[in-house]
PDB file of C-alpha atoms in Angstrom:
ATOM      1  CA  ASP C   1    -161.925 -10.678 261.917  1.00 66.00           C
ATOM      2  CA  ALA C   2    -165.085  -8.893 263.058  1.00 83.00           C
ATOM      3  CA  GLY C   3    -167.349 -11.274 261.181  1.00 95.00           C
ATOM      4  CA  VAL C   4    -170.237 -10.219 258.983  1.00 98.00           C
ATOM      5  CA  ILE C   5    -171.520  -6.799 259.989  1.00 98.00           C
ATOM      6  CA  GLN C   6    -175.096  -5.676 259.465  1.00 98.00           C
ATOM      7  CA  SER C   7    -176.805  -2.387 260.136  1.00 97.00           C
ATOM      8  CA  PRO C   8    -179.127  -1.341 261.504  1.00 98.00           C
ATOM      9  CA  ARG C   9    -179.814  -4.097 264.013  1.00 97.00           C
ATOM     10  CA  HIS C  10    -183.396  -2.964 264.438  1.00 98.00           C
ATOM     11  CA  GLU C  11    -185.571  -0.907 262.132  1.00 98.00           C
ATOM     12  CA  VAL C  12    -189.124   0.234 262.719  1.00 98.00           C
ATOM     13  CA  THR C  13    -190.804   2.064 259.888  1.00 97.00           C
ATOM     14  CA  GLU C  14    -194.222   2.926 258.590  1.00 97.00           C
ATOM     15  CA  MET C  15    -195.834   1.321 255.612  1.00 97.00           C
ATOM     16  CA  GLY C  16    -194.841   3.019 252.390  1.00 97.00           C
ATOM     17  CA  GLN C  17    -191.446   4.155 253.585  1.00 98.00           C
ATOM     18  CA  GLU C  18    -188.157   3.130 252.015  1.00 98.00           C
ATOM     19  CA  VAL C  19    -185.932   0.821 254.027  1.00 98.00           C
ATOM     20  CA  THR C  20    -182.255   0.160 253.371  1.00 98.00           C
ATOM     21  CA  LEU C  21    -180.386  -2.653 255.059  1.00 98.00           C
ATOM     22  CA  ARG C  22    -176.610  -2.811 254.938  1.00 98.00           C
ATOM     23  CA  CYS C  23    -174.049  -5.576 255.071  1.00 98.00           C
ATOM     24  CA  LYS C  24    -170.284  -5.809 255.221  1.00 98.00           C
ATOM     25  CA  PRO C  25    -169.049  -9.345 254.479  1.00 98.00           C
ATOM     26  CA  ILE C  26    -165.983 -10.976 255.955  1.00 96.00           C
ATOM     27  CA  SER C  27    -162.846  -9.666 254.300  1.00 95.00           C
ATOM     28  CA  GLY C  28    -161.669 -12.024 251.580  1.00 93.00           C
ATOM     29  CA  HIS C  29    -165.031 -13.670 251.041  1.00 94.00           C
ATOM     30  CA  ASN C  30    -166.346 -13.421 247.501  1.00 93.00           C
ATOM     31  CA  SER C  31    -169.948 -14.638 247.894  1.00 94.00           C
ATOM     32  CA  LEU C  32    -172.673 -12.758 249.733  1.00 97.00           C
ATOM     33  CA  PHE C  33    -176.191 -13.932 250.526  1.00 97.00           C
ATOM     34  CA  TRP C  34    -179.304 -12.138 251.725  1.00 98.00           C
ATOM     35  CA  TYR C  35    -181.868 -14.203 253.667  1.00 97.00           C
ATOM     36  CA  ARG C  36    -185.213 -13.430 255.251  1.00 97.00           C
ATOM     37  CA  GLN C  37    -186.553 -15.341 258.251  1.00 97.00           C
ATOM     38  CA  THR C  38    -190.125 -15.408 259.515  1.00 95.00           C
ATOM     39  CA  MET C  39    -192.071 -17.814 261.664  1.00 91.00           C
ATOM     40  CA  MET C  40    -194.425 -18.603 258.821  1.00 91.00           C
ATOM     41  CA  ARG C  41    -191.957 -19.091 255.965  1.00 90.00           C
ATOM     42  CA  GLY C  42    -188.781 -20.013 257.783  1.00 91.00           C
ATOM     43  CA  LEU C  43    -185.411 -19.091 256.277  1.00 94.00           C
ATOM     44  CA  GLU C  44    -185.612 -17.906 252.669  1.00 93.00           C
ATOM     45  CA  LEU C  45    -182.749 -17.036 250.340  1.00 94.00           C
ATOM     46  CA  LEU C  46    -183.550 -13.751 248.612  1.00 96.00           C
ATOM     47  CA  ILE C  47    -180.493 -13.132 246.448  1.00 96.00           C
ATOM     48  CA  TYR C  48    -176.827 -13.911 246.302  1.00 94.00           C
ATOM     49  CA  PHE C  49    -173.775 -12.350 244.729  1.00 96.00           C
ATOM     50  CA  ASN C  50    -170.469 -13.744 243.635  1.00 93.00           C
ATOM     51  CA  ASN C  51    -167.608 -11.324 242.992  1.00 94.00           C
ATOM     52  CA  ASN C  52    -170.123  -8.484 243.362  1.00 96.00           C
ATOM     53  CA  VAL C  53    -172.330  -9.843 240.561  1.00 95.00           C
ATOM     54  CA  PRO C  54    -175.890 -11.016 241.291  1.00 95.00           C
ATOM     55  CA  ILE C  55    -176.048 -14.718 240.487  1.00 92.00           C
ATOM     56  CA  ASP C  56    -179.513 -15.742 241.596  1.00 91.00           C
ATOM     57  CA  ASP C  57    -182.292 -13.336 242.547  1.00 94.00           C
ATOM     58  CA  SER C  58    -185.132 -15.813 242.148  1.00 92.00           C
ATOM     59  CA  GLY C  59    -185.990 -15.477 245.818  1.00 92.00           C
ATOM     60  CA  MET C  60    -186.626 -11.749 245.703  1.00 95.00           C
ATOM     61  CA  PRO C  61    -190.336 -11.522 246.445  1.00 89.00           C
ATOM     62  CA  GLU C  62    -191.275  -8.677 244.141  1.00 86.00           C
ATOM     63  CA  ASP C  63    -190.105  -5.525 242.460  1.00 92.00           C
ATOM     64  CA  ARG C  64    -190.261  -3.615 245.707  1.00 96.00           C
ATOM     65  CA  PHE C  65    -187.078  -5.415 246.716  1.00 97.00           C
ATOM     66  CA  SER C  66    -183.705  -4.596 245.214  1.00 97.00           C
ATOM     67  CA  ALA C  67    -180.137  -5.438 246.170  1.00 98.00           C
ATOM     68  CA  LYS C  68    -176.778  -4.066 245.160  1.00 98.00           C
ATOM     69  CA  MET C  69    -173.172  -4.881 245.803  1.00 98.00           C
ATOM     70  CA  PRO C  70    -171.078  -1.972 244.558  1.00 97.00           C
ATOM     71  CA  ASN C  71    -167.826  -3.437 245.887  1.00 96.00           C
ATOM     72  CA  ALA C  72    -166.456  -6.465 247.673  1.00 96.00           C
ATOM     73  CA  SER C  73    -166.987  -5.001 251.121  1.00 96.00           C
ATOM     74  CA  PHE C  74    -170.508  -3.623 250.987  1.00 97.00           C
ATOM     75  CA  SER C  75    -174.018  -4.655 249.989  1.00 98.00           C
ATOM     76  CA  THR C  76    -177.468  -3.160 250.441  1.00 98.00           C
ATOM     77  CA  LEU C  77    -180.969  -4.579 250.392  1.00 98.00           C
ATOM     78  CA  LYS C  78    -183.636  -1.989 249.736  1.00 98.00           C
ATOM     79  CA  ILE C  79    -187.389  -2.229 250.123  1.00 98.00           C
ATOM     80  CA  GLN C  80    -189.441   0.503 248.522  1.00 97.00           C
ATOM     81  CA  PRO C  81    -192.241   0.919 249.429  1.00 96.00           C
ATOM     82  CA  SER C  82    -192.278  -1.218 252.542  1.00 97.00           C
ATOM     83  CA  GLU C  83    -195.365  -3.172 253.634  1.00 97.00           C
ATOM     84  CA  PRO C  84    -196.301  -4.807 256.956  1.00 97.00           C
ATOM     85  CA  ARG C  85    -195.772  -8.273 255.434  1.00 96.00           C
ATOM     86  CA  ASP C  86    -192.095  -7.395 254.966  1.00 97.00           C
ATOM     87  CA  SER C  87    -191.642  -7.536 258.734  1.00 98.00           C
ATOM     88  CA  ALA C  88    -189.000 -10.183 259.358  1.00 98.00           C
ATOM     89  CA  VAL C  89    -185.391 -10.704 260.355  1.00 98.00           C
ATOM     90  CA  TYR C  90    -183.035 -10.171 257.441  1.00 98.00           C
ATOM     91  CA  PHE C  91    -179.692 -11.937 257.549  1.00 98.00           C
ATOM     92  CA  CYS C  92    -176.639 -11.369 255.449  1.00 98.00           C
ATOM     93  CA  ALA C  93    -174.095 -14.170 255.091  1.00 97.00           C
ATOM     94  CA  SER C  94    -170.793 -14.510 253.290  1.00 96.00           C
ATOM     95  CA  SER C  95    -168.589 -17.339 252.119  1.00 92.00           C
ATOM     96  CA  PHE C  96    -165.556 -18.003 249.977  1.00 89.00           C
ATOM     97  CA  LEU C  97    -166.235 -19.689 246.659  1.00 82.00           C
ATOM     98  CA  GLY C  98    -163.093 -21.602 245.795  1.00 78.00           C
ATOM     99  CA  GLY C  99    -162.387 -22.859 249.260  1.00 76.00           C
ATOM    100  CA  ALA C 100    -162.746 -26.376 250.589  1.00 78.00           C
ATOM    101  CA  THR C 101    -166.368 -25.802 251.589  1.00 81.00           C
ATOM    102  CA  TYR C 102    -169.201 -23.372 251.020  1.00 82.00           C
ATOM    103  CA  GLU C 103    -169.652 -22.758 254.729  1.00 90.00           C
ATOM    104  CA  GLN C 104    -171.562 -19.545 255.185  1.00 94.00           C
ATOM    105  CA  TYR C 105    -170.991 -17.105 258.021  1.00 96.00           C
ATOM    106  CA  PHE C 106    -174.034 -15.192 259.122  1.00 98.00           C
ATOM    107  CA  GLY C 107    -174.315 -11.653 260.389  1.00 98.00           C
ATOM    108  CA  PRO C 108    -176.356 -10.757 263.472  1.00 98.00           C
ATOM    109  CA  GLY C 109    -179.406  -9.839 261.390  1.00 98.00           C
ATOM    110  CA  THR C 110    -181.653  -6.817 261.058  1.00 98.00           C
ATOM    111  CA  ARG C 111    -185.060  -7.056 262.685  1.00 98.00           C
ATOM    112  CA  LEU C 112    -187.463  -5.073 260.518  1.00 98.00           C
ATOM    113  CA  THR C 113    -190.895  -4.047 261.709  1.00 98.00           C
ATOM    114  CA  VAL C 114    -193.217  -2.296 259.280  1.00 98.00           C
ATOM    115  CA  THR C 115    -196.301  -0.788 260.887  1.00 97.00           C
TER     116      THR C 115
ATOM    117  CA  GLU F   1    -186.744 -29.430 242.978  1.00 73.00           C
ATOM    118  CA  LEU F   2    -184.244 -30.042 245.739  1.00 81.00           C
ATOM    119  CA  LYS F   3    -185.813 -30.658 249.110  1.00 89.00           C
ATOM    120  CA  VAL F   4    -184.125 -30.803 252.481  1.00 94.00           C
ATOM    121  CA  GLU F   5    -186.358 -32.212 255.162  1.00 95.00           C
ATOM    122  CA  GLN F   6    -185.711 -32.393 258.872  1.00 97.00           C
ATOM    123  CA  ASN F   7    -187.526 -34.359 261.483  1.00 97.00           C
ATOM    124  CA  PRO F   8    -188.762 -33.876 263.968  1.00 97.00           C
ATOM    125  CA  LEU F   9    -189.667 -30.222 263.543  1.00 96.00           C
ATOM    126  CA  PHE F  10    -190.041 -29.831 267.259  1.00 96.00           C
ATOM    127  CA  LEU F  11    -188.396 -31.851 270.003  1.00 94.00           C
ATOM    128  CA  SER F  12    -188.967 -31.543 273.706  1.00 95.00           C
ATOM    129  CA  MET F  13    -186.656 -33.710 275.735  1.00 93.00           C
ATOM    130  CA  GLN F  14    -185.619 -34.195 279.300  1.00 95.00           C
ATOM    131  CA  GLU F  15    -182.145 -33.442 280.517  1.00 96.00           C
ATOM    132  CA  GLY F  16    -179.921 -36.471 280.450  1.00 97.00           C
ATOM    133  CA  LYS F  17    -181.735 -38.187 277.601  1.00 96.00           C
ATOM    134  CA  ASN F  18    -180.423 -39.044 274.156  1.00 97.00           C
ATOM    135  CA  TYR F  19    -182.065 -38.243 270.852  1.00 95.00           C
ATOM    136  CA  THR F  20    -181.382 -37.930 267.133  1.00 97.00           C
ATOM    137  CA  ILE F  21    -182.415 -35.305 264.605  1.00 97.00           C
ATOM    138  CA  TYR F  22    -182.642 -36.456 261.001  1.00 98.00           C
ATOM    139  CA  CYS F  23    -181.926 -34.546 257.814  1.00 97.00           C
ATOM    140  CA  ASN F  24    -182.958 -36.040 254.472  1.00 96.00           C
ATOM    141  CA  TYR F  25    -182.233 -34.451 251.124  1.00 94.00           C
ATOM    142  CA  SER F  26    -183.462 -35.257 247.649  1.00 92.00           C
ATOM    143  CA  THR F  27    -180.450 -34.837 245.381  1.00 84.00           C
ATOM    144  CA  THR F  28    -176.877 -35.963 245.106  1.00 81.00           C
ATOM    145  CA  SER F  29    -174.581 -34.087 247.413  1.00 78.00           C
ATOM    146  CA  ASP F  30    -171.528 -35.037 249.399  1.00 77.00           C
ATOM    147  CA  ARG F  31    -171.314 -32.004 251.640  1.00 86.00           C
ATOM    148  CA  LEU F  32    -173.625 -31.093 254.453  1.00 92.00           C
ATOM    149  CA  TYR F  33    -173.669 -28.398 257.132  1.00 95.00           C
ATOM    150  CA  TRP F  34    -175.291 -28.125 260.532  1.00 97.00           C
ATOM    151  CA  TYR F  35    -176.119 -24.753 262.086  1.00 98.00           C
ATOM    152  CA  ARG F  36    -177.475 -23.721 265.457  1.00 98.00           C
ATOM    153  CA  GLN F  37    -179.717 -20.729 266.111  1.00 98.00           C
ATOM    154  CA  ASP F  38    -180.475 -19.525 269.628  1.00 97.00           C
ATOM    155  CA  PRO F  39    -183.736 -17.598 270.103  1.00 93.00           C
ATOM    156  CA  GLY F  40    -183.390 -14.069 268.777  1.00 93.00           C
ATOM    157  CA  LYS F  41    -179.877 -14.743 267.523  1.00 96.00           C
ATOM    158  CA  SER F  42    -178.147 -15.506 264.264  1.00 97.00           C
ATOM    159  CA  LEU F  43    -177.123 -18.843 262.786  1.00 97.00           C
ATOM    160  CA  GLU F  44    -173.849 -20.306 263.973  1.00 97.00           C
ATOM    161  CA  SER F  45    -171.975 -23.031 262.137  1.00 95.00           C
ATOM    162  CA  LEU F  46    -171.686 -26.279 264.090  1.00 97.00           C
ATOM    163  CA  PHE F  47    -170.390 -28.937 261.729  1.00 96.00           C
ATOM    164  CA  VAL F  48    -169.206 -29.271 258.152  1.00 94.00           C
ATOM    165  CA  LEU F  49    -169.392 -32.824 256.760  1.00 94.00           C
ATOM    166  CA  LEU F  50    -167.434 -33.227 253.552  1.00 88.00           C
ATOM    167  CA  SER F  51    -167.716 -36.852 252.525  1.00 86.00           C
ATOM    168  CA  ASN F  52    -169.652 -40.063 252.856  1.00 87.00           C
ATOM    169  CA  GLY F  53    -169.161 -41.557 256.293  1.00 89.00           C
ATOM    170  CA  ALA F  54    -167.925 -38.304 257.812  1.00 91.00           C
ATOM    171  CA  VAL F  55    -168.484 -37.994 261.535  1.00 95.00           C
ATOM    172  CA  LYS F  56    -167.869 -34.898 263.634  1.00 96.00           C
ATOM    173  CA  GLN F  57    -168.303 -34.497 267.384  1.00 97.00           C
ATOM    174  CA  GLU F  58    -168.378 -31.471 269.620  1.00 96.00           C
ATOM    175  CA  GLY F  59    -169.304 -31.973 273.239  1.00 96.00           C
ATOM    176  CA  ARG F  60    -172.686 -33.664 273.459  1.00 97.00           C
ATOM    177  CA  LEU F  61    -173.408 -33.326 269.747  1.00 98.00           C
ATOM    178  CA  MET F  62    -172.312 -35.723 267.039  1.00 98.00           C
ATOM    179  CA  ALA F  63    -173.110 -35.357 263.349  1.00 98.00           C
ATOM    180  CA  SER F  64    -172.753 -37.965 260.620  1.00 97.00           C
ATOM    181  CA  LEU F  65    -173.322 -38.149 256.889  1.00 95.00           C
ATOM    182  CA  ASP F  66    -174.462 -41.023 254.664  1.00 94.00           C
ATOM    183  CA  THR F  67    -174.452 -39.727 251.106  1.00 91.00           C
ATOM    184  CA  LYS F  68    -175.785 -42.960 249.649  1.00 92.00           C
ATOM    185  CA  ALA F  69    -178.886 -42.743 251.813  1.00 94.00           C
ATOM    186  CA  ARG F  70    -178.921 -38.926 251.429  1.00 93.00           C
ATOM    187  CA  LEU F  71    -179.187 -38.703 255.180  1.00 95.00           C
ATOM    188  CA  SER F  72    -177.424 -36.842 257.943  1.00 97.00           C
ATOM    189  CA  THR F  73    -178.040 -37.246 261.638  1.00 98.00           C
ATOM    190  CA  LEU F  74    -177.365 -35.010 264.604  1.00 98.00           C
ATOM    191  CA  HIS F  75    -177.189 -37.071 267.766  1.00 98.00           C
ATOM    192  CA  ILE F  76    -177.606 -35.512 271.172  1.00 97.00           C
ATOM    193  CA  THR F  77    -176.108 -37.333 274.125  1.00 97.00           C
ATOM    194  CA  ALA F  78    -177.223 -36.641 277.688  1.00 96.00           C
ATOM    195  CA  ALA F  79    -178.997 -33.419 276.800  1.00 95.00           C
ATOM    196  CA  VAL F  80    -178.546 -30.296 278.909  1.00 96.00           C
ATOM    197  CA  HIS F  81    -180.608 -27.115 278.939  1.00 95.00           C
ATOM    198  CA  ASP F  82    -177.880 -25.151 277.125  1.00 95.00           C
ATOM    199  CA  LEU F  83    -178.543 -27.214 274.011  1.00 96.00           C
ATOM    200  CA  SER F  84    -182.010 -25.688 273.641  1.00 97.00           C
ATOM    201  CA  ALA F  85    -181.984 -23.995 270.226  1.00 97.00           C
ATOM    202  CA  THR F  86    -183.110 -24.488 266.647  1.00 97.00           C
ATOM    203  CA  TYR F  87    -180.874 -26.711 264.543  1.00 98.00           C
ATOM    204  CA  PHE F  88    -180.702 -26.424 260.765  1.00 97.00           C
ATOM    205  CA  CYS F  89    -179.083 -28.698 258.255  1.00 97.00           C
ATOM    206  CA  ALA F  90    -178.064 -27.405 254.827  1.00 94.00           C
ATOM    207  CA  VAL F  91    -176.937 -29.116 251.654  1.00 91.00           C
ATOM    208  CA  ASP F  92    -174.258 -27.931 249.280  1.00 83.00           C
ATOM    209  CA  LEU F  93    -174.989 -28.525 245.583  1.00 75.00           C
ATOM    210  CA  ARG F  94    -171.402 -27.673 244.748  1.00 67.00           C
ATOM    211  CA  TYR F  95    -171.326 -28.366 241.053  1.00 66.00           C
ATOM    212  CA  ASN F  96    -174.363 -26.283 240.167  1.00 60.00           C
ATOM    213  CA  THR F  97    -174.157 -23.384 242.541  1.00 71.00           C
ATOM    214  CA  ASP F  98    -172.432 -22.232 245.692  1.00 75.00           C
ATOM    215  CA  LYS F  99    -175.627 -21.586 247.593  1.00 84.00           C
ATOM    216  CA  LEU F 100    -176.795 -23.782 250.450  1.00 88.00           C
ATOM    217  CA  ILE F 101    -180.245 -25.306 250.615  1.00 90.00           C
ATOM    218  CA  PHE F 102    -181.505 -25.179 254.190  1.00 93.00           C
ATOM    219  CA  GLY F 103    -183.878 -27.529 255.941  1.00 94.00           C
ATOM    220  CA  THR F 104    -186.873 -26.276 257.890  1.00 93.00           C
ATOM    221  CA  GLY F 105    -185.085 -26.501 261.212  1.00 96.00           C
ATOM    222  CA  THR F 106    -185.673 -28.553 264.356  1.00 97.00           C
ATOM    223  CA  ARG F 107    -186.573 -26.641 267.465  1.00 97.00           C
ATOM    224  CA  LEU F 108    -185.123 -28.388 270.497  1.00 97.00           C
ATOM    225  CA  GLN F 109    -186.238 -27.697 274.035  1.00 97.00           C
ATOM    226  CA  VAL F 110    -184.481 -29.415 276.923  1.00 96.00           C
ATOM    227  CA  PHE F 111    -186.254 -29.353 280.258  1.00 94.00           C
ATOM    228  CA  PRO F 112    -185.132 -30.464 283.726  1.00 88.00           C
TER     229      PRO F 112
END
């Protein structure tokens, strides 16, 4: 398996622009998680889905952030409009709910810089 | 509110020395995970501990879980430079949700 795939790997954009991050989970996994990592705040869970349904979005910082999972193999995290404080590394992870553990497998991340 | 605390937050150690990283959590859980993150990289699963008393070893790293004390340890034996990374523990709430609650991470630097 190719693992969790994220794109783009790097994104540089100007304040006010829309940013879309993409994730393809491991085939067969039914839970998907979006995290944000910064030096100041560490690793934060933004939202997670189970069977394509959002289960907990309490970590989404504000209305500028939205996430979708239209099918089992694709999810997006959108920021509109972007702000400099959104600069961070965004990770997508997937797991299989119903297995022996909830071990999560992380993608390589998207490094977002908002100028 | 569930808290997962690691200490130390930063560890600088000499090659060849031994040390232990501690992970304390504030609620009942019998499953715990350790991850490693190299600088600029993603998180990689190291160990999955599924019950009280579980012990897992891989090379110079050994992880253990005491669910009664709500404590996991990651022991480093005879450290080498390649172990320099940030180590995270995470707790599985299992019965309430399938998300993991991560600790703050311990940044380990091993020097000659």
